[in-house]
CSV table of C-alpha atoms and ligand atoms in Angstrom, one decimal:
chain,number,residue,atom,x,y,z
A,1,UNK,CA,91.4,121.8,243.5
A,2,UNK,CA,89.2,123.0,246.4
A,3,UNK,CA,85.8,122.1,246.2
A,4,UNK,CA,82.6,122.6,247.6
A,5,UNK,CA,78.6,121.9,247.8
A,6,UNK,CA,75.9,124.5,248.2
A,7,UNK,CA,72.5,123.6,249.2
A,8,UNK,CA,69.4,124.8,251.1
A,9,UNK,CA,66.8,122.9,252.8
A,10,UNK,CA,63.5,124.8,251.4
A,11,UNK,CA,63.9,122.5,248.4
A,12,UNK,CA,62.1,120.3,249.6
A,13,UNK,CA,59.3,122.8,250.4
A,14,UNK,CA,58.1,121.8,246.6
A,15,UNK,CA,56.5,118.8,246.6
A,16,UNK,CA,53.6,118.1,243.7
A,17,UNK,CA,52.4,114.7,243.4
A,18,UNK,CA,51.2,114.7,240.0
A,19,UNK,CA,51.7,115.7,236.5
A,20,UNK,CA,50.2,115.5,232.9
A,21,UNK,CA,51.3,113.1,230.5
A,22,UNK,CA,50.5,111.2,227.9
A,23,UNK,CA,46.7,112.6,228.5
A,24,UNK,CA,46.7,111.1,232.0
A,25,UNK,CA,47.5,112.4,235.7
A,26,UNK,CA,50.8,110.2,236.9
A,27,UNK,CA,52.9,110.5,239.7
A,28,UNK,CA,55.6,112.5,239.5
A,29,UNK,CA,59.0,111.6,239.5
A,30,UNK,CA,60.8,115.3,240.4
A,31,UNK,CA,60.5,114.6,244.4
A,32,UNK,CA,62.5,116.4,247.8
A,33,UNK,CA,63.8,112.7,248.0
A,34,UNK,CA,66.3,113.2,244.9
A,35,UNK,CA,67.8,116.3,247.2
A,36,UNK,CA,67.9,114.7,249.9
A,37,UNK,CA,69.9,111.6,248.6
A,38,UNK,CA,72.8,114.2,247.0
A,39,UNK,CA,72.8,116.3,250.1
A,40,UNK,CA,72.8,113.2,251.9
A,41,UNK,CA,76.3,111.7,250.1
A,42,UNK,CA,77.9,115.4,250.0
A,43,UNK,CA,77.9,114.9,254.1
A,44,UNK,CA,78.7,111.0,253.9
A,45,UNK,CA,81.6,112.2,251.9
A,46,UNK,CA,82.9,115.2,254.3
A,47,UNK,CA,82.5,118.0,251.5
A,48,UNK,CA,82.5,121.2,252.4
A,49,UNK,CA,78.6,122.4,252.6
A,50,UNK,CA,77.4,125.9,252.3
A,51,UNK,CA,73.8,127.1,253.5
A,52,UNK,CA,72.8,129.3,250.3
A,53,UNK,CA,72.0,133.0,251.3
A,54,UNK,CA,69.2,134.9,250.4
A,55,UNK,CA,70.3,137.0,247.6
A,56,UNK,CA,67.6,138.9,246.8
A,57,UNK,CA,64.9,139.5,243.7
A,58,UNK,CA,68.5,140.7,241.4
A,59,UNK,CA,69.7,137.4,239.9
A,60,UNK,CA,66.3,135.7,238.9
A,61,UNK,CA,65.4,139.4,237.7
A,62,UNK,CA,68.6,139.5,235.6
A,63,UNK,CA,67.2,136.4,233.6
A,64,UNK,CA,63.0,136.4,233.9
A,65,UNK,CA,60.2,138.6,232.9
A,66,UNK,CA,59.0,140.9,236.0
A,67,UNK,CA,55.5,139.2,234.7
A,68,UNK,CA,56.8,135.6,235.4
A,69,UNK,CA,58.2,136.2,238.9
A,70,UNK,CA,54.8,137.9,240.3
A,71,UNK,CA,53.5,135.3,239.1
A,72,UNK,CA,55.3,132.9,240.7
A,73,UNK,CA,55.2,134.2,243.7
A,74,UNK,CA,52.1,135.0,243.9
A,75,UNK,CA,50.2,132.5,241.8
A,76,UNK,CA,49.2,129.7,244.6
A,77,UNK,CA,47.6,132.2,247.4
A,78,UNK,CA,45.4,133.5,243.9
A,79,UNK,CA,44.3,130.0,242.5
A,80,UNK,CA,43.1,128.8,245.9
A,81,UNK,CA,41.2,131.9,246.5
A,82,UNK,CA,39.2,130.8,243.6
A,83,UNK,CA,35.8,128.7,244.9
A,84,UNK,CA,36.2,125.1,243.6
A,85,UNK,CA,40.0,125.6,242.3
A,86,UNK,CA,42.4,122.6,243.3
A,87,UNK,CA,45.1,123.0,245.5
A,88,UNK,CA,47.3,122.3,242.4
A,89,UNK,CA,47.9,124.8,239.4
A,90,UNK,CA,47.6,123.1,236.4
A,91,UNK,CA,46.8,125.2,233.2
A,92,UNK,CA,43.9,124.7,230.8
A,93,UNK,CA,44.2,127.7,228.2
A,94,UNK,CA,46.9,128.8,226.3
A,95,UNK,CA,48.2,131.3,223.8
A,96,UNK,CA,48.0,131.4,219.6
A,97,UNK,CA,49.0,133.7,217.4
A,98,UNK,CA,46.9,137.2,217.3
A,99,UNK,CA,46.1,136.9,221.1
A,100,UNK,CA,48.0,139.9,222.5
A,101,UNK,CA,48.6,141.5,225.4
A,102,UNK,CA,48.7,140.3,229.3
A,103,UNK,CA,46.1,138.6,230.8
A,104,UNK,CA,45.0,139.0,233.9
A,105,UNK,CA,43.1,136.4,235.5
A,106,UNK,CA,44.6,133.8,237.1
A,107,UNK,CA,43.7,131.0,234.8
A,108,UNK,CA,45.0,133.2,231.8
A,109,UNK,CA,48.3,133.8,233.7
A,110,UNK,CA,48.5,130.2,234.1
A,111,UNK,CA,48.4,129.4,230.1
A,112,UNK,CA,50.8,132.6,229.2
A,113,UNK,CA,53.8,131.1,231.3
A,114,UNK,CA,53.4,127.9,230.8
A,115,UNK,CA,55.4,125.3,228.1
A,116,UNK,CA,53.7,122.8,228.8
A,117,UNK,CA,51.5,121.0,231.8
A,118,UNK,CA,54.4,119.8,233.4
A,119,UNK,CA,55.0,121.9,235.7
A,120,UNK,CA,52.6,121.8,238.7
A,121,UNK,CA,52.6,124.7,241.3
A,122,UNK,CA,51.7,123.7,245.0
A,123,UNK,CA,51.8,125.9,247.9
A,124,UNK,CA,55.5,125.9,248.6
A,125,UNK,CA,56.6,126.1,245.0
A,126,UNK,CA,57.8,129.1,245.6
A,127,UNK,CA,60.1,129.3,248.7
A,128,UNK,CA,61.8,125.8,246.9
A,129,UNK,CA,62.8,127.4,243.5
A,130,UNK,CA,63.7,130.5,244.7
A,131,UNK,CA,65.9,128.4,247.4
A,132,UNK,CA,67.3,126.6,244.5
A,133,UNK,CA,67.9,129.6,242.6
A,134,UNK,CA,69.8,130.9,245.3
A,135,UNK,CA,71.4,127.4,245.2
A,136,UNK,CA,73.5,128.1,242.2
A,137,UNK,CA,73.8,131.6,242.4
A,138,UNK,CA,75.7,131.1,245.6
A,139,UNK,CA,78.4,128.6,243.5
A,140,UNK,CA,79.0,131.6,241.1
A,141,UNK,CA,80.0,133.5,243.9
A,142,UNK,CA,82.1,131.0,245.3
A,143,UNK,CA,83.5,130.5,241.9
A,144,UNK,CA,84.4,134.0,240.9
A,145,UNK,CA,85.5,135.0,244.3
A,146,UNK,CA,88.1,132.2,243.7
A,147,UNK,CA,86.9,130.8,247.2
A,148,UNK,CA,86.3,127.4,245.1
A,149,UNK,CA,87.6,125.8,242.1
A,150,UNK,CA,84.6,124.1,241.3
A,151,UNK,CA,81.3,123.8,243.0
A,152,UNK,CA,78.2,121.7,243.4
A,153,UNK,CA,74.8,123.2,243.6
A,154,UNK,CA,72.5,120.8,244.8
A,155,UNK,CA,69.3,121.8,243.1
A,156,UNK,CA,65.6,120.7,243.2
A,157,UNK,CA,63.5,121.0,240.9
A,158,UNK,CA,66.0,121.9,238.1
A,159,UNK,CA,66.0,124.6,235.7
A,160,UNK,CA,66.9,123.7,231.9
A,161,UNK,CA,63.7,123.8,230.8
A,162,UNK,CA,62.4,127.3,231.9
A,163,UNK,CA,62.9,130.2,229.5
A,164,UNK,CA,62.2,133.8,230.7
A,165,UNK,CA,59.1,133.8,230.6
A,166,UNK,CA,57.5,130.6,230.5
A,167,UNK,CA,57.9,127.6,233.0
A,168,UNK,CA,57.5,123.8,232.0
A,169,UNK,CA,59.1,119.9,232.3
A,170,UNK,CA,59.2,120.4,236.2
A,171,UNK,CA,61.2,123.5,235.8
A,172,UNK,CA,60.5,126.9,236.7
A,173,UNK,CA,63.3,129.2,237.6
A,174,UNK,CA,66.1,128.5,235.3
A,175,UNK,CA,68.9,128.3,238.1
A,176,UNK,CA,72.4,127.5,235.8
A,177,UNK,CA,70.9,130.7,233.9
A,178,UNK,CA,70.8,132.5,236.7
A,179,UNK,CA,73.9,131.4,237.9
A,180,UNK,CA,75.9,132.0,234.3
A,181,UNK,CA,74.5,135.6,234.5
A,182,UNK,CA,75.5,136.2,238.1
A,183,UNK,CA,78.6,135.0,237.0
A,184,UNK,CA,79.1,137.6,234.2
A,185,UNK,CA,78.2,140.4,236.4
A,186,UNK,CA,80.7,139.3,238.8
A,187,UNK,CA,83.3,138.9,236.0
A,188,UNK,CA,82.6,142.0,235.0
A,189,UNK,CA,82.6,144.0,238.2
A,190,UNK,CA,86.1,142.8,238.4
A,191,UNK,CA,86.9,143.6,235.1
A,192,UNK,CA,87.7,140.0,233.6
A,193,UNK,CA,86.5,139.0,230.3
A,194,UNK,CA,82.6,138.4,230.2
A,195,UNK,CA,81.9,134.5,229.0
A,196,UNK,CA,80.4,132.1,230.5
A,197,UNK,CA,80.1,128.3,228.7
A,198,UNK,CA,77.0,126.2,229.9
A,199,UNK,CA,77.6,122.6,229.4
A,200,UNK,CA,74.0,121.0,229.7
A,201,UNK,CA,74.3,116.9,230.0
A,202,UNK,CA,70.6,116.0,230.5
A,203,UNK,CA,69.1,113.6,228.6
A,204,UNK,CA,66.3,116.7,228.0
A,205,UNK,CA,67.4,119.4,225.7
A,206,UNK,CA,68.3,122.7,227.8
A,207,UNK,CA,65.1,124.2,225.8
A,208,UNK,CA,64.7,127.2,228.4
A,209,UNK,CA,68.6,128.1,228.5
A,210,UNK,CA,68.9,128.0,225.0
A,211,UNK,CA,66.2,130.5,224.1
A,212,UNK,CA,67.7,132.7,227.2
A,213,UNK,CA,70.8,133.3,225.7
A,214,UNK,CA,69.2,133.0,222.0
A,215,UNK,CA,70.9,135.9,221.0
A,216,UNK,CA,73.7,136.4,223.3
A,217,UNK,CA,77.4,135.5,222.3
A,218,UNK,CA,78.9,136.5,226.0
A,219,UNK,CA,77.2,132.9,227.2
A,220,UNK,CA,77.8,129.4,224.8
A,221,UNK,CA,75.6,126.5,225.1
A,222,UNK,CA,76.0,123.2,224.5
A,223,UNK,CA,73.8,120.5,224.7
A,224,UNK,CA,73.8,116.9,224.5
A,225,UNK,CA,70.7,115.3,224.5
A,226,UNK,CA,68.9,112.3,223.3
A,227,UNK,CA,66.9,113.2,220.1
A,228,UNK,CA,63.9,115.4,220.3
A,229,UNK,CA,62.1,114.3,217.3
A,230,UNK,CA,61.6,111.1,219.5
A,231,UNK,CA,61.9,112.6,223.3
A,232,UNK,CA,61.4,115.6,225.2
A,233,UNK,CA,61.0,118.1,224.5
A,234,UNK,CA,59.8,117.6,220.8
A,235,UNK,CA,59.9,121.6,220.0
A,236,UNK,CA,63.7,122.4,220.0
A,237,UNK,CA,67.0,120.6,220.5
A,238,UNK,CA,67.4,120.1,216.9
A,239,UNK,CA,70.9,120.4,215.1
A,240,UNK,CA,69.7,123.0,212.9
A,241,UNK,CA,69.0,125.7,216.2
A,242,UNK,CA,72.3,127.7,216.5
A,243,UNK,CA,71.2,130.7,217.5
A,244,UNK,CA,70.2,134.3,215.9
A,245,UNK,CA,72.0,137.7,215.7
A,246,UNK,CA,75.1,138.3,218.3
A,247,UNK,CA,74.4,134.9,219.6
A,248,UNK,CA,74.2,133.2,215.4
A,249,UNK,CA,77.0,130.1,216.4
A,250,UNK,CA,76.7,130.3,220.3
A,251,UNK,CA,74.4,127.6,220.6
A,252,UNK,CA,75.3,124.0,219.7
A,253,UNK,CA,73.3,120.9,220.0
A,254,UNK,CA,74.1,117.4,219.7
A,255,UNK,CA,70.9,115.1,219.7
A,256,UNK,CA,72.0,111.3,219.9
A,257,UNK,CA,69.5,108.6,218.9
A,258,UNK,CA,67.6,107.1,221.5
A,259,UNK,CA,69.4,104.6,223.4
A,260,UNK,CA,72.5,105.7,222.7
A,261,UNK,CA,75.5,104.3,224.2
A,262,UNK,CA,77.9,105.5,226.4
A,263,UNK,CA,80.8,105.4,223.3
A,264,UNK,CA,78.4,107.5,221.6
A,265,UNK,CA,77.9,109.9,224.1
A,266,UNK,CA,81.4,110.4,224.7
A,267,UNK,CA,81.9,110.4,221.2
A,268,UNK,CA,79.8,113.9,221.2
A,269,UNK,CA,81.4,115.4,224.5
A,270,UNK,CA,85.0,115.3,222.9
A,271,UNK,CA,82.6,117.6,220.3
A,272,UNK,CA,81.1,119.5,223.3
A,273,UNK,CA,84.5,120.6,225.0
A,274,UNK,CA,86.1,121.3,221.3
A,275,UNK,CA,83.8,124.0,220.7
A,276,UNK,CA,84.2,125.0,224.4
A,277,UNK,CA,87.7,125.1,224.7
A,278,UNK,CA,87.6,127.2,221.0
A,279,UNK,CA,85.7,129.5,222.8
A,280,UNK,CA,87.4,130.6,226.0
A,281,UNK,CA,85.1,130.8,228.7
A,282,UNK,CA,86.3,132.4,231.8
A,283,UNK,CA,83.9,130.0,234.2
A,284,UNK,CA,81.9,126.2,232.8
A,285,UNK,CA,79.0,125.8,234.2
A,286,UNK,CA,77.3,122.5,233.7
A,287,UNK,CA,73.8,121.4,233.8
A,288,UNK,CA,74.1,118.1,235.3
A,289,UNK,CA,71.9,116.1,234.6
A,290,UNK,CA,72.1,112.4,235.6
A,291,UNK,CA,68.6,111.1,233.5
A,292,UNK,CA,71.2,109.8,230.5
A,293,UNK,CA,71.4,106.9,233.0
A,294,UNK,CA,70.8,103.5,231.5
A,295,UNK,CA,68.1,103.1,234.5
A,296,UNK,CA,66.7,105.9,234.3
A,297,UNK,CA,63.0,105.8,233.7
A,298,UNK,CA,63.1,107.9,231.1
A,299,UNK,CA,65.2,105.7,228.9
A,300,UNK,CA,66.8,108.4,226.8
A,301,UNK,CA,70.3,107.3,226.9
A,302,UNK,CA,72.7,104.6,228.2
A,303,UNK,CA,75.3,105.9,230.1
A,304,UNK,CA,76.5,103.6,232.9
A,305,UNK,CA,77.8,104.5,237.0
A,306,UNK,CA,81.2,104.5,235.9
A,307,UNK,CA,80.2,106.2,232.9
A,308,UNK,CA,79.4,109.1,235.0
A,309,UNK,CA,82.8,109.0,236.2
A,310,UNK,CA,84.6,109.2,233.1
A,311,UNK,CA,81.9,112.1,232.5
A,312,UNK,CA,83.4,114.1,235.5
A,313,UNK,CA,87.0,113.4,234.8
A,314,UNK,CA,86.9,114.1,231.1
A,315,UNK,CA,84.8,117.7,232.5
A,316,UNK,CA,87.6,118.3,234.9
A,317,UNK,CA,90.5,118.4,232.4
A,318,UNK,CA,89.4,121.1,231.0
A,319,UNK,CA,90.9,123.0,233.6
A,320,UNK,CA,88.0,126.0,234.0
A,321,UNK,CA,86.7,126.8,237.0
A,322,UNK,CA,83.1,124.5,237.3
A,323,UNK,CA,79.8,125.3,238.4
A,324,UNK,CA,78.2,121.9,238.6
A,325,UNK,CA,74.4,122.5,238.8
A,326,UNK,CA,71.6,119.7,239.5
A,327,UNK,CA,69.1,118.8,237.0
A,328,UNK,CA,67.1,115.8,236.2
A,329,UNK,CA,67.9,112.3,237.1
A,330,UNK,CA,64.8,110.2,238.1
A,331,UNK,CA,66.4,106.7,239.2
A,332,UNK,CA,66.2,108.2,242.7
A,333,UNK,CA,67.8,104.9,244.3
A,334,UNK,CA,70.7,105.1,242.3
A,335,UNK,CA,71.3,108.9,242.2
A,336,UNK,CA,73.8,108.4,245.1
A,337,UNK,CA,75.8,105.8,243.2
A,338,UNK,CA,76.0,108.2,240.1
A,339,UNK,CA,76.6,111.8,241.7
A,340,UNK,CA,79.4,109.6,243.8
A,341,UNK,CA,81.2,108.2,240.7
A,342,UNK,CA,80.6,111.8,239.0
A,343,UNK,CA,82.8,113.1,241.6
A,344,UNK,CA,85.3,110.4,241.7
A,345,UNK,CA,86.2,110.9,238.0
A,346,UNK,CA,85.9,114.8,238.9
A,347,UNK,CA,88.5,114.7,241.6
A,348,UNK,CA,86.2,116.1,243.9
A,349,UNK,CA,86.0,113.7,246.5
A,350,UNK,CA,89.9,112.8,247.4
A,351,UNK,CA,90.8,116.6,247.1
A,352,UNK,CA,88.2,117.4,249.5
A,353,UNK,CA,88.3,117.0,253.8
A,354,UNK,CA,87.2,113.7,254.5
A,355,UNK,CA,86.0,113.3,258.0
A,356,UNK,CA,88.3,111.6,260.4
A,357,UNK,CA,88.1,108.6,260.4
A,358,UNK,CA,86.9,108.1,256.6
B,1,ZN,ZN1,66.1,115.7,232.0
């Protein structure tokens, strides 16, 4: 298997230090130092490391609204324009039904694309999810060129929860959507079949990729997740959500109960690769998430270290070429320990260089 990471350095460049919840401003836990600890083991470890190129406004435009990127890109030089704004975009209107059309003031702007108040913008939101965009759109390419077998893209902040148009639980740019669509391009281009299965292993339902590929059958998703009637994010991840039109059985969720063990979630992957194996995906890309941790703080699920490694091993015998893409995980001290026991089970680390002496 040859296998590689992909990462950029601009992730860090988003760097909030609070968020909403539970009616109160708390720290939050999405920091630069979670990317720096996985970038930080990739080069302990001697895997091959790629800088992610620049590749343009193309792939996040092939999943989001023109209206969402402008705003993104734009939206922190606006608010701070404003006399008496923060330096911190947090939104305090939002839309119901009957309220039509675009708005366009700032502070309405700020309501239309957002979820929920979890998402904080700062100054160099920007260049840090459009780095981590480029992140995993640089893995599809290694993946479909065949330069890779699998791949690692080392983003921060993740991605699962933003939908086209709307941004929320410390997500924003939706980068293993952008990456499975790349993919599809690419597959396409070289005239191999067009599917794509996303695997998404975060304790958080992949709210924001599911409605993306709502009513698509060319992309499946799968989630495993621990129960939304009791966790985030409350409004999907039910069992009952399978998807509409073309896409009507391309969408499969498996909530656990809260505190679920690790039998239990392995119990529901053997489920997970069924249905992905039934389907035939030319590329897997998973949205890896390592907040089922029994230490996370989160407390959504209870899957141990070497859990994780059963995790990767069990993922790598499926045999498809693997787009592994970063997502939550908030026990930042033992996010090391986790990705490294991830890659164990995966094969990744003996099949890759190892440095000399190592
Ligand atoms: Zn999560």
């Amino acid at each position: 298997m040859k296998f590689c990471a992909v990462h950029h350095p601009d992730v860090a460049l988003h760097h909030p230090e609070t968020f909403f919840k539970r009616g109160q401003l708390v720290p939050i836990p999405e920091v630069p130092a979670r990317a720096e600890a996985v970038v930080s083991l990739l080069r302990q470890r001697g895997v091959p490391l790629d800088v992610a190129p620049d590749y343009g406004p193309a792939p996040r435009g092939a999943v989001h609204t023109p209206e969402l990127l402008r705003y993104l890109e734009t939206a922190h030089a606006r608010w701070i324009a404003n006399p008496g704004f923060s330096d911190i975009i947090i939104p305090n209107v939002f839309q119901g039904p009957g309220m039509s059309g675009y708005p366009t003031h700032i502070l309405g702007q700020a309501g239309f694309h957002a979820s929920d108040l979890s998402a904080p913008i700062v100054a160099g939101t920007w260049a840090a999810i459009a780095a981590a965009a480029n992140t995993a759109v640089h893995g599809a390419h290694l993946l479909v060129d065949g330069a890779a077998d699998a791949v690692y893209a080392a983003c921060r902040p993740p991605g699962h929860h933003a939908s086209r148009d709307r941004i929320g639980g410390f997500c924003f740019l939706n980068n293993a959507a952008i990456a499975a669509q790349e993919a599809l391009t690419l597959l396409g281009a070289e005239g191999r079949r067009q599917r794509v299965a996303i695997l998404d292993i975060d304790a958080h339902h992949g709210n924001g990729t599911q409605e993306i590929f709502w009513e698509r059958d060319d992309v499946y998703f799968v989630s495993l997740h621990a129960d939304p009637a009791e966790f985030y994010p409350y409004l999907a991840g039910y069992r009952g959500e399978v998807g509409e039109g073309r896409g009507r059985g391309y969408t499969l969720n498996l909530p656990l109960p809260i505190g679920a063990s690790e039998p239990t979630f392995l119990g529901a992957l053997a489920d997970a690769f069924e249905a992905i194996v039934h389907y035939g995906p030319e590329i897997l890309v998973v949205s890896l998430g390592f907040d089922a941790y029994e230490g996370d703080p989160y407390q959504g699920l209870k899957v141990t270290t070497p859990g994780f490694g059963r995790i990767g091993g069990l993922i790598a015998a499926l045999g498809l070429p693997t787009l592994l893409v970063q997502e939550g995980g908030y026990a930042v001290g033992d996010l090391q320990a986790n990705l490294a026991s991830f890659l164990d089970g995966f094969g990744a680390a003996a099949l890759s260089p190892t440095p000399a002496n190592g």
